[in-house]
Short mmCIF file of C-alpha atoms in Angstrom, two decimals:
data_model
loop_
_atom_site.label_atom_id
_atom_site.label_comp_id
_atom_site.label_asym_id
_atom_site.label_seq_id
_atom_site.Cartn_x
_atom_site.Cartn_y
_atom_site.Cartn_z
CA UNK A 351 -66.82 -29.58 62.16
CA UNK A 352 -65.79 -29.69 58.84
CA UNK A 353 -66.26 -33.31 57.21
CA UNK A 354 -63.71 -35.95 56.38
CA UNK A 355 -62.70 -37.18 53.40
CA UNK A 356 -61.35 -40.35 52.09
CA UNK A 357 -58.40 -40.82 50.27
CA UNK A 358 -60.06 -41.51 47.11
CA UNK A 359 -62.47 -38.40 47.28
CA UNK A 360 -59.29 -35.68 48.47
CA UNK A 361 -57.22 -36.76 45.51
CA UNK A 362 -60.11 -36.69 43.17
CA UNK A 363 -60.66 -32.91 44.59
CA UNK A 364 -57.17 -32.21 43.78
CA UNK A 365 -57.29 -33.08 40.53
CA UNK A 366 -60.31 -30.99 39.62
CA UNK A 367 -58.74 -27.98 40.92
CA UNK A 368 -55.29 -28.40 38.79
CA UNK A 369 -57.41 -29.01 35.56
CA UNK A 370 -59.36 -25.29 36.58
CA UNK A 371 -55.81 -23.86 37.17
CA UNK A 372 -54.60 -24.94 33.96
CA UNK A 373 -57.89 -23.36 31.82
CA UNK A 374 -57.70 -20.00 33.95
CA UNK A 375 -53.98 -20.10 32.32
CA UNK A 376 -54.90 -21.12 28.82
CA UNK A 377 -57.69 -18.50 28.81
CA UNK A 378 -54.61 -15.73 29.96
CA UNK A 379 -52.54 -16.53 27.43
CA UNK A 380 -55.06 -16.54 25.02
CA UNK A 381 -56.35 -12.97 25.90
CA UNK A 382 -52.29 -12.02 25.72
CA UNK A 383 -51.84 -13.42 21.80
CA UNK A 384 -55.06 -11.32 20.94
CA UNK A 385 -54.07 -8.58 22.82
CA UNK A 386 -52.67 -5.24 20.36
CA UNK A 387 -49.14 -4.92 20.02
CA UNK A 388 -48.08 -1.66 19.00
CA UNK A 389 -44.52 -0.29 18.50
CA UNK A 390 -43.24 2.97 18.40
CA UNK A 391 -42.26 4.57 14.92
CA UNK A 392 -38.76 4.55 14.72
CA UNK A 393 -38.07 8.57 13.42
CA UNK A 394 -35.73 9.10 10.81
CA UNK A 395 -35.02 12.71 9.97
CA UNK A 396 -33.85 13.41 6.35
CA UNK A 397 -30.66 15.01 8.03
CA UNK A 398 -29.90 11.52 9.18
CA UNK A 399 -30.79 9.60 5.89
CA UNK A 400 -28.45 12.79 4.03
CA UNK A 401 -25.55 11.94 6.55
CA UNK A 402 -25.74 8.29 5.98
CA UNK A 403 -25.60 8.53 2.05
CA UNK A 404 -23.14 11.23 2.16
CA UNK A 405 -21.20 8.58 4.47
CA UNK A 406 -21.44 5.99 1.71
CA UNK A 407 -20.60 8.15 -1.17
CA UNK A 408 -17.00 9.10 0.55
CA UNK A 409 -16.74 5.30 1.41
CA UNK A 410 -16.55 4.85 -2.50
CA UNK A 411 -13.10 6.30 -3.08
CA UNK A 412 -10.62 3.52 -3.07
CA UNK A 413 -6.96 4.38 -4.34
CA UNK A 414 -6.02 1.62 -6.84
CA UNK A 415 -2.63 0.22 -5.29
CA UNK A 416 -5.26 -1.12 -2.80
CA UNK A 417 -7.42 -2.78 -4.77
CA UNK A 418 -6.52 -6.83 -4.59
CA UNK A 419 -7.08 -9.11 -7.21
CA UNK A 420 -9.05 -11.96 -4.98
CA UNK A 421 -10.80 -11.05 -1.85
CA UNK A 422 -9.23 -12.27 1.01
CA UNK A 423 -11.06 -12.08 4.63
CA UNK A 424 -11.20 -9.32 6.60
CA UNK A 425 -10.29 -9.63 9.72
CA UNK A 426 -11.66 -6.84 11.29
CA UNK A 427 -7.83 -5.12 11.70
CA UNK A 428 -7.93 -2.09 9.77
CA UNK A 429 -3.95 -1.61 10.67
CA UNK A 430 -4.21 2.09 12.52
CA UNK A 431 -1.21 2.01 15.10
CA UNK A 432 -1.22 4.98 17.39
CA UNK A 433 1.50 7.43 17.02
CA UNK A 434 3.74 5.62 19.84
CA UNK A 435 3.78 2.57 17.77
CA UNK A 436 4.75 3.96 14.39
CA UNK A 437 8.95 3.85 15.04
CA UNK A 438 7.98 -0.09 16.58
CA UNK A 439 5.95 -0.95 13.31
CA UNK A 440 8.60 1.51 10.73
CA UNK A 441 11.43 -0.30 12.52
CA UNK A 442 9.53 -4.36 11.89
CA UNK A 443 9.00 -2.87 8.05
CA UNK A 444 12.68 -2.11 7.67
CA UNK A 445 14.62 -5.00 9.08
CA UNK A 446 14.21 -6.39 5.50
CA UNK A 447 16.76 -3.99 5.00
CA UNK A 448 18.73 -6.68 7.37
CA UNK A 449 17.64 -9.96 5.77
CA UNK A 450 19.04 -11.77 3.42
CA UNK A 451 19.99 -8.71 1.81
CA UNK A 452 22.71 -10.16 -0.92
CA UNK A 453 23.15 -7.02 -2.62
CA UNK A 454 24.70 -4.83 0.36
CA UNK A 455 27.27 -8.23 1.04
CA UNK A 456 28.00 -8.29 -2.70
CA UNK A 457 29.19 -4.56 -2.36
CA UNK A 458 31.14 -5.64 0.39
CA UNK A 459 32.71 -8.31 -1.16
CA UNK A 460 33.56 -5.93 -3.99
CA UNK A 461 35.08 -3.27 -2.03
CA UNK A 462 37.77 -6.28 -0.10
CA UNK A 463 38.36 -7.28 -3.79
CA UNK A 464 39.43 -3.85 -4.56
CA UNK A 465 41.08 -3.56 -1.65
CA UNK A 466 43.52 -6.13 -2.49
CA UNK A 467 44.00 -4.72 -6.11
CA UNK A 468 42.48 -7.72 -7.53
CA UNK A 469 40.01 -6.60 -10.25
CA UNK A 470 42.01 -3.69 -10.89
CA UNK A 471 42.80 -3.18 -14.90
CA UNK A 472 45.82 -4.73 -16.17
CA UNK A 473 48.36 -2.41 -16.96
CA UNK A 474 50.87 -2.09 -19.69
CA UNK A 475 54.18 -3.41 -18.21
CA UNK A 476 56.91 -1.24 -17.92
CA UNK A 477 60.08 -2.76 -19.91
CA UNK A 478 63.58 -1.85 -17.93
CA UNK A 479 65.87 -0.17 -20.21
CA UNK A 480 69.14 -1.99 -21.16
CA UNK A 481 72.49 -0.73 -21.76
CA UNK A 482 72.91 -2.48 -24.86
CA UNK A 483 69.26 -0.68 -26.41
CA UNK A 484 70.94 2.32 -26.41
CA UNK A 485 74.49 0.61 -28.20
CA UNK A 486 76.55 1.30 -24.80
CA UNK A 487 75.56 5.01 -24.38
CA UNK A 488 75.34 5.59 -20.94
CA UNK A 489 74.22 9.22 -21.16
CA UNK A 490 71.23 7.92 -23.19
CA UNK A 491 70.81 5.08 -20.95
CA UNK A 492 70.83 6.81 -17.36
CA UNK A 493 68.10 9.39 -18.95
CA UNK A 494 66.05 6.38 -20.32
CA UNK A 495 66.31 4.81 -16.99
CA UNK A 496 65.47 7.92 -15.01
CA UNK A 497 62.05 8.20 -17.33
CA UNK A 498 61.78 4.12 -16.72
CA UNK A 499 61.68 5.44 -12.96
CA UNK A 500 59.19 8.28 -13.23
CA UNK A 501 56.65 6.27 -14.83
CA UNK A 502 56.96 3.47 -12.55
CA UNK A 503 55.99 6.28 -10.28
CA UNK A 504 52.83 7.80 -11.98
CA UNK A 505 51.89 4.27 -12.51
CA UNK A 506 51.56 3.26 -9.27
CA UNK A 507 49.74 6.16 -8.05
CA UNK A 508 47.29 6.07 -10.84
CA UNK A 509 46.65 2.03 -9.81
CA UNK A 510 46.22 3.54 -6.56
CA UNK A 511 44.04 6.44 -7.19
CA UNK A 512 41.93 4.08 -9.48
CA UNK A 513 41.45 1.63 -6.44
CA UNK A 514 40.10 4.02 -4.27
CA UNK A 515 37.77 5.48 -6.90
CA UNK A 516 36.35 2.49 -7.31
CA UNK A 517 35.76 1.54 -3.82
CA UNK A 518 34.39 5.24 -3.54
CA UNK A 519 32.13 4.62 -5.93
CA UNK A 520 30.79 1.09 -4.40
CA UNK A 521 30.26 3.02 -1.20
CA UNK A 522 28.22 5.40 -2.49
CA UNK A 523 26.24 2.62 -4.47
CA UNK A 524 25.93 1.17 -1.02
CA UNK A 525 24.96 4.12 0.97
CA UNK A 526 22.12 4.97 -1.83
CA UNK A 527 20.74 1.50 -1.96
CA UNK A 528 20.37 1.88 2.03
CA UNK A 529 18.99 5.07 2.11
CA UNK A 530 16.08 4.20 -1.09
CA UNK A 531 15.24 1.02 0.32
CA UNK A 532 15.00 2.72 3.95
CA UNK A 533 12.58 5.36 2.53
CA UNK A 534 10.46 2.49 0.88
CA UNK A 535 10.20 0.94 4.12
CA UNK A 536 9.27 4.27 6.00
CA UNK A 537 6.67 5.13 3.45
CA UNK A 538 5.32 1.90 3.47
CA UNK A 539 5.49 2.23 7.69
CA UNK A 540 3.38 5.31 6.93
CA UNK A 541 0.68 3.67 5.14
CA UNK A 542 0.28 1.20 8.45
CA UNK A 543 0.16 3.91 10.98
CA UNK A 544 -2.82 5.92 8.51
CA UNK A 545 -4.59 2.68 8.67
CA UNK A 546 -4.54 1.92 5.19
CA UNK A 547 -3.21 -1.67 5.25
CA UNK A 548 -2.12 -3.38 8.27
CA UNK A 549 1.17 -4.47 9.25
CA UNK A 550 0.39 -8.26 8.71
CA UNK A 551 -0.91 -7.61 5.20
CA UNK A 552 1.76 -5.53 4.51
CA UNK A 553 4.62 -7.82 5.39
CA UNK A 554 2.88 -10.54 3.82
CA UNK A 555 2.42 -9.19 -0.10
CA UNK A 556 6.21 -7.96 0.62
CA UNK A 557 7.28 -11.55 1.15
CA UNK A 558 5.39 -12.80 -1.63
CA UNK A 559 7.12 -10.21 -4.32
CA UNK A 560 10.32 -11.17 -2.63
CA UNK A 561 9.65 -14.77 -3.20
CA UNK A 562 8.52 -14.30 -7.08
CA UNK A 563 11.82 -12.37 -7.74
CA UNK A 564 13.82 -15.48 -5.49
CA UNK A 565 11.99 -18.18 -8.29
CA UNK A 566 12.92 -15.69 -11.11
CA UNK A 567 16.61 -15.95 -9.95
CA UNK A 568 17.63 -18.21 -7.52
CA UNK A 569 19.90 -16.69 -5.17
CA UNK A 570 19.55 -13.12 -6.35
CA UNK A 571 15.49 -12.38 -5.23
CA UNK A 572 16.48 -9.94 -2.62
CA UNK A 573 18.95 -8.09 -4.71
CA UNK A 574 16.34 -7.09 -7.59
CA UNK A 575 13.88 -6.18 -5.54
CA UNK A 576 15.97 -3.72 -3.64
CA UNK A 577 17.04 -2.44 -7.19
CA UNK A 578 13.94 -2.29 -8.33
CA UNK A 579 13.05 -0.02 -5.27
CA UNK A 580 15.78 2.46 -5.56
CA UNK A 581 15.15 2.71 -9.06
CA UNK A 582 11.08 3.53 -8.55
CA UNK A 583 12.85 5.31 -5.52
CA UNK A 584 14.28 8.06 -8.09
CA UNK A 585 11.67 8.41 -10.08
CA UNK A 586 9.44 9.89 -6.88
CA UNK A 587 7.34 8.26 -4.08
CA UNK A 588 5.32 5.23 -4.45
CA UNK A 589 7.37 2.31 -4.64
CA UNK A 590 5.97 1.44 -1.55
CA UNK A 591 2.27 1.09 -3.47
CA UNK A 592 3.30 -0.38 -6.14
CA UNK A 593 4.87 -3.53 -4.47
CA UNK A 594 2.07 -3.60 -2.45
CA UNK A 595 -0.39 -4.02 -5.00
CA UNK A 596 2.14 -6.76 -6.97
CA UNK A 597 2.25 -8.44 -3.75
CA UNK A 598 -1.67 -8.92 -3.98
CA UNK A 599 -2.37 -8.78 -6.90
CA UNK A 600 -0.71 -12.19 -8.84
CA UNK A 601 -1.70 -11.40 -12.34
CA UNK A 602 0.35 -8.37 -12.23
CA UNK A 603 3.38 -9.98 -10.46
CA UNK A 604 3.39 -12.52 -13.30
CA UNK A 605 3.53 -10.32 -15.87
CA UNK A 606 6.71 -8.94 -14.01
CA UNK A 607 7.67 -12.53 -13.84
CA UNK A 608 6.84 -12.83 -17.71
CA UNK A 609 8.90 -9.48 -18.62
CA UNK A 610 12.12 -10.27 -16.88
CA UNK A 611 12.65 -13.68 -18.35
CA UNK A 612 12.35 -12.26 -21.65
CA UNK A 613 14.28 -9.42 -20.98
CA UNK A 614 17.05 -10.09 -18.19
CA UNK A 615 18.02 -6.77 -18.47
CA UNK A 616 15.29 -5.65 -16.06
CA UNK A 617 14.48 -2.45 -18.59
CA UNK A 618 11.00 -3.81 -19.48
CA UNK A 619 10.33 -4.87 -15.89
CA UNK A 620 11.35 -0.97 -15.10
CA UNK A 621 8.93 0.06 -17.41
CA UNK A 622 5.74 -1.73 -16.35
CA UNK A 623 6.27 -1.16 -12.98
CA UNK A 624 6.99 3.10 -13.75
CA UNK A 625 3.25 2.71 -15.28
CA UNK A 626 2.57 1.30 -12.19
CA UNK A 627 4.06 4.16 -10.25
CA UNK A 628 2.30 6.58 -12.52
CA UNK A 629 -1.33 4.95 -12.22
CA UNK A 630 -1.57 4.43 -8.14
CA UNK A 631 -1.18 8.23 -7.28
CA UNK A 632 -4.62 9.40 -7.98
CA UNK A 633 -7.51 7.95 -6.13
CA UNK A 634 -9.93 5.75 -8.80
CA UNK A 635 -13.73 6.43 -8.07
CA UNK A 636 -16.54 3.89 -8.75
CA UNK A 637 -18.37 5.03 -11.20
CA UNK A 638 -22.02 5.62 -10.53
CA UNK A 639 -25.11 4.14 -12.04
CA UNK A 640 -26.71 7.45 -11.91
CA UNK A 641 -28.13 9.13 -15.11
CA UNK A 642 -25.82 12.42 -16.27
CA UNK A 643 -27.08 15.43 -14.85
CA UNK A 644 -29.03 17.68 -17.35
CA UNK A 645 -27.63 20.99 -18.43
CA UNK A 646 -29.05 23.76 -16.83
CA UNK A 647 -30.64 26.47 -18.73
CA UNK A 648 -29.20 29.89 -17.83
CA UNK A 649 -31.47 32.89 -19.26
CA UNK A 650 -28.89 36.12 -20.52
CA UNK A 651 -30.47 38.06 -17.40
CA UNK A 652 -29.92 35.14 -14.96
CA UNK A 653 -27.57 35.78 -12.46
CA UNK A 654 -27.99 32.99 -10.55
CA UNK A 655 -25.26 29.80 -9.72
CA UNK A 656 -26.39 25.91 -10.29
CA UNK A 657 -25.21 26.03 -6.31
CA UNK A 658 -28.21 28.42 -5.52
CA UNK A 659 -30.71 26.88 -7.98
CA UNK A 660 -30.10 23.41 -6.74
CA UNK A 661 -30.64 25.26 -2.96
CA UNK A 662 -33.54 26.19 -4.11
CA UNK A 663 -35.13 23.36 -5.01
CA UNK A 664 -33.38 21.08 -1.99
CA UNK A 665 -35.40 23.54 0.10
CA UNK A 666 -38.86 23.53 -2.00
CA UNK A 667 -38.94 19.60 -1.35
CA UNK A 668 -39.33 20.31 2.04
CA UNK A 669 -39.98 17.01 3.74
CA UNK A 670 -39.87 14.57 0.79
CA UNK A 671 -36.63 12.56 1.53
CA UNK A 672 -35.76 11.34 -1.99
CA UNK A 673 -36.32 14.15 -3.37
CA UNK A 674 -34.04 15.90 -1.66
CA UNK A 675 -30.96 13.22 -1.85
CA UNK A 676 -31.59 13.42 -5.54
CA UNK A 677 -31.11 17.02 -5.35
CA UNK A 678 -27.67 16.67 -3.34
CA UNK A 679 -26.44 13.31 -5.49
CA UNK A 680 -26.57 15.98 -8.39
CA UNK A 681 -25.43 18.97 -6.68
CA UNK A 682 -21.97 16.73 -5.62
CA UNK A 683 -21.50 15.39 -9.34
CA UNK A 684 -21.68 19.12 -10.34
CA UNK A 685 -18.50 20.11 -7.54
CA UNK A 686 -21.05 21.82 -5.50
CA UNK A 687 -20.08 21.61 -1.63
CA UNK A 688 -23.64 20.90 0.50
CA UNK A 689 -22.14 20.24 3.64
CA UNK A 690 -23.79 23.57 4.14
CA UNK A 691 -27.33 23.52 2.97
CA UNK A 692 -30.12 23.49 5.54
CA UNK A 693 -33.23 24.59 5.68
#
């Protein structure tokens, strides 16, 4: 029969068993800290390290219309729109077409004003013959008055003929303002759906060129711009780019700023921005910090390319990593395609 114990004597038991407990657990997680840890080598082929610096080198091209003048965060949104959004985000691009567009209601304006024959050029007026200018001769006087007639005539037609070739001609100014500020916006539409610049950015460096031009000339902002674009417009593609990179870029839309008060014409503000339009169409390239490539030494009896000597030697280093990267970095710089190489 096993014996009893007190109170005092079972909790004292207790206690000397929790205080073995927590050593046993002490002495485990002791023997775990001294325990070896070992991880697996991570394997990195030189294929893999060749891809990724390949990747890299083709992430350096940046076309200079996109390059901003501050950094602004990134939100992540490169701006691709799948095909079955492009006519949504052309169509949100183009309604500036539709907003507060001054010039196309100034054209209008014009064409009512010619309508009614008011800014048509005053016109020599026609004095009626008298009886008494010709001393009483009515022979001389009914020929004089049939001429008086005739020209009346031709006059009147040519008022009219001159009327509708000017309204003719503001329609056409109208229709070709339209149609180069719609291609602007299409192109620019273009440049959202390749993922180049989102729509957000977009729409915001257009707003802020349209606001420069609106503190240039109060009241007229819209109108220049669109000008400006169907003038860039017939010179070739590109106004799209170019307002872009004014829009981010506020040293550059100053200096527009800068040219058109001195020169109101708007000829010097062509100019710089047609240097513009000539400088954005070729991608720039960082330039590397590489050392120039040596010339290579070609004996009279060698028949061999740089392309196959630099082969060569990718494949001699064999396993050595940098070596080889080297090898490509100066195969690319010499317009030598290694997409190809391998071992």
């Amino acid at each position: 029969m096993a014996e009893k114990l007190t109170l005092a004597e079972l909790k004292a038991q207790n206690a000397a068993e929790e205080e073995a407990e927590q050593e046993t657990e002490v002495v485990e997680v002791e023997e775990q800290q001294d325990a070896k840890v070992t991880i697996a080598p991570v394997e990195t082929t030189v294929e893999e390290i060749e891809d990724e610096e390949e990747e890299s080198a083709e992430s350096e091209d940046v076309e200079s219309w996109m390059q901003e003048e501050v950094a602004t965060p990134d939100d992540g949104d490169s701006g691709f729109k799948p095909n079955r959004e492009a006519a949504a985000v052309r169509k949100k691009l183009k309604a500036k077409l539709h907003e507060k567009d001054d010039e196309l209601e100034s054209l209008k304006a014009e064409i009512e004003r010619l309508k009614s024959g008011s800014t048509t050029a005053p016109q020599t007026e026609l004095k009626r013959p008298k009886l008494e200018d010709f001393d009483y001769d009515e022979e001389a006087y009914n020929a004089a008055m049939d001429d008086y007639y005739d020209k009346r005539v031709d006059t009147k037609l040519e008022s009219k003929q001159s009327v509708q070739q000017q309204r003719e001609a503001a329609e056409r100014q109208k229709k070709a303002l339209e149609e180069a500020v719609d291609r602007h916006y299409t192109r620019a539409a273009k440049l959202v759906e390749e993922g180049k610049v989102s729509e957000e950015k977009y729409t915001q460096a257009d707003r802020a060129v349209r606001e420069s031009f609106e503190r240039i000339a109060k009241g007229n902002g819209d109108k220049i711009v669109d000008s400006l674009i169907k003038t860039l417009d017939s010179l070739g593609e590109g106004s799209e780019k170019v307002f872009y990179q004014l829009g981010v870029n506020p040293a550059k839309m100053q200096e527009v700023a800068n040219l058109f008060a001195t020169d109101p014409t708007g000829l010097s503000t062509v100019a710089y921005l047609g240097k513009l339009q000539a400088s954005i169409q070729s991608p720039t390239k960082r330039k590397s910090s590489a050392p120039a490539p040596s010339p290579e030494l070609k004996g009279s009896g060698s028949t061999k390319t740089p392309g196959e000597a630099l082969l060569k030697r990718y494949k001699k280093a064999g396993n050595n990593v940098q070596a080889r990267l080297d090898i490509k970095r100066e195969a690319k710089r010499q317009g030598i395609d290694t997409r190809n190489w391998s071992d």
